[in-house]
Amino acid sequence: MTDKTVTVTTPIDRYGVMGDPVSHSRSPVIHRLFALHTQQSLQYELLPVPPEKLEIAVRQFQRTGGKGLNITVPHKTEVLRLVDQMSERAVTAGAVNTLSFKGGEIYGDNTDGIGLLRDLVVNLNISVEDANILILGAGGATRGIIAPLLEMQPKSLMIANRSLGKAEALAVHFSRLGPVSACRFNAVPVSTPYDLIINATSAGVKGEAPPYPIDAISDTTYCYDLSYGLSPTPFSVWAREAGARQSVMGWGMLVEQAAESFNLWRGVRPDTAPVLKQMSIPA
Ligand code: ATR
C-alpha cells in the first residue's frame, strides 16, 4: 500500500475594481498595501468593463468565486439594480462603490462619504461641525457626500451648480437632514464666509475651467477637491492662487474609502497613514 499525501490548496480570495476607464486607478496598489500591512492574503485586479457589459462582468465575477468589488465611474448608479441588499448609506447616496459577495447574494455599500469625512476630520483636522460649507457641482459625487456632511451638523450647506435645477433637486431631497440650499454656479451668496469649499464637479477632469466663485474664498477657507492627480488639479491651483487657507486634493478620501471597503470585506480596518505616505502623493 502506498502512502499518498493529498495537498488541498485554498484559492486566494479575489477582489477588484470595475470601471470605464479604470487603467489609471490606484485601488490595486492601495489594497495590496493594506493586505501586506494587515497580513491578509488576497488578490486585487483592475477590471475594465464598459457599461453594456457591467451585469455580465459582475455575475461572472460572482460565479467564479470573487469576494468583493469596488465599483467606480461610470457604474456607481447603474450597479444598484444588481444588488440584493443595500446599506442605508448607499440607499441615501443612490450609489454603490463596494460590492460584497456572500452566500449567493450581492451586498451593496457606499464608503465614499465616510472616506471623505475621515480625511477631513481625522487626517486634516478640519472641523465640519458648525461650518459653512459650499459644494460645487450637483452630480453623483455630490449626492454621495451630502448626507454624511449633514450628519456632522454644519451651520449651512450650499450646493452650487451650473444647472440650477439639479442643485435644487438635491437640496429638496436632503432638506430633512439639515440646512441645505441651492444656487446657480455664478450666483453663490458670499455674505458669510465659507469655512470649506468642496469641488465635486467633473470640470477639471474634462480639462474645463468653470467660473469658480472667487468671492467665496478667504484666507480662512479650506478647499478640497474630490478629484486628484499627480499634478495639482485646476481647482486646487485656483484655490491656492485665490488665497485659501489650505488646498487639498482627494487622495486621502481615496485611501480612506478603500480602507472602509477593505474593512467590509476582511473585517479589519487597515492603518491609512503609512499607505498615504508610501504612495508619495503630491501636496
Ligand atoms: P459625477 O458622478 O462625477 O458627479 P456627473 O453626475 O456627470 O458626474 O456630474 C458632474 C458635475 O460637474 C455636474 O454638477 C456638472 O454640472 P451640470 O449639472 O450643470 O452639468 C458639473 N460640471 C461638469 N463640467 C462642468 C463645467 N465645465 N462647468 C461647471 N460645472 C461642470
Coordinates of N, CA and C in Angstrom, one line a residue, residues 20 94-95 104 112 123 132 141 145 155 157 168 175 180 184 222 244 272 279:
D20 N -14.8 52.3 -16.2 CA -14.5 52.5 -17.6 C -14.3 54.0 -17.8
G94 N -27.8 56.9 -3.2 CA -28.3 56.5 -4.5 C -27.1 56.0 -5.4
A95 N -26.1 55.5 -4.7 CA -24.9 55.0 -5.5 C -24.2 53.9 -4.6
G104 N -24.2 33.6 -2.0 CA -25.0 33.8 -3.3 C -25.7 35.1 -3.4
D112 N -17.8 56.1 0.1 CA -17.2 57.4 -0.4 C -17.4 58.5 0.7
N123 N -7.7 63.1 9.3 CA -6.3 63.3 8.7 C -6.0 64.8 8.7
N132 N -19.7 76.6 7.6 CA -20.4 77.0 6.4 C -19.7 76.3 5.2
A141 N -21.2 62.6 -7.5 CA -20.2 62.7 -6.4 C -20.8 63.5 -5.3
I145 N -22.0 62.6 -0.9 CA -21.3 63.2 0.3 C -22.2 64.1 1.1
K155 N -23.2 74.4 10.0 CA -24.1 75.5 10.1 C -25.0 75.7 8.8
L157 N -25.1 74.4 4.4 CA -24.5 73.6 3.3 C -25.2 74.2 2.0
E168 N -31.1 72.3 -7.0 CA -32.3 72.4 -6.2 C -32.9 71.1 -5.9
S175 N -33.2 68.0 2.4 CA -33.5 69.1 3.3 C -34.0 68.5 4.7
V180 N -29.7 72.7 4.0 CA -29.1 72.6 2.7 C -29.9 73.5 1.7
R184 N -27.2 79.0 -8.3 CA -26.5 78.8 -9.6 C -25.0 79.0 -9.3
Y222 N -10.9 76.4 3.8 CA -10.2 75.1 3.4 C -10.9 74.7 2.0
A244 N -6.7 80.5 -0.5 CA -7.3 79.7 0.5 C -6.3 79.3 1.6
T272 N -4.3 53.8 7.6 CA -4.2 54.5 6.3 C -3.0 55.4 6.2
M279 N 2.4 56.1 -0.9 CA 2.0 56.4 -2.3 C 2.7 57.6 -2.8

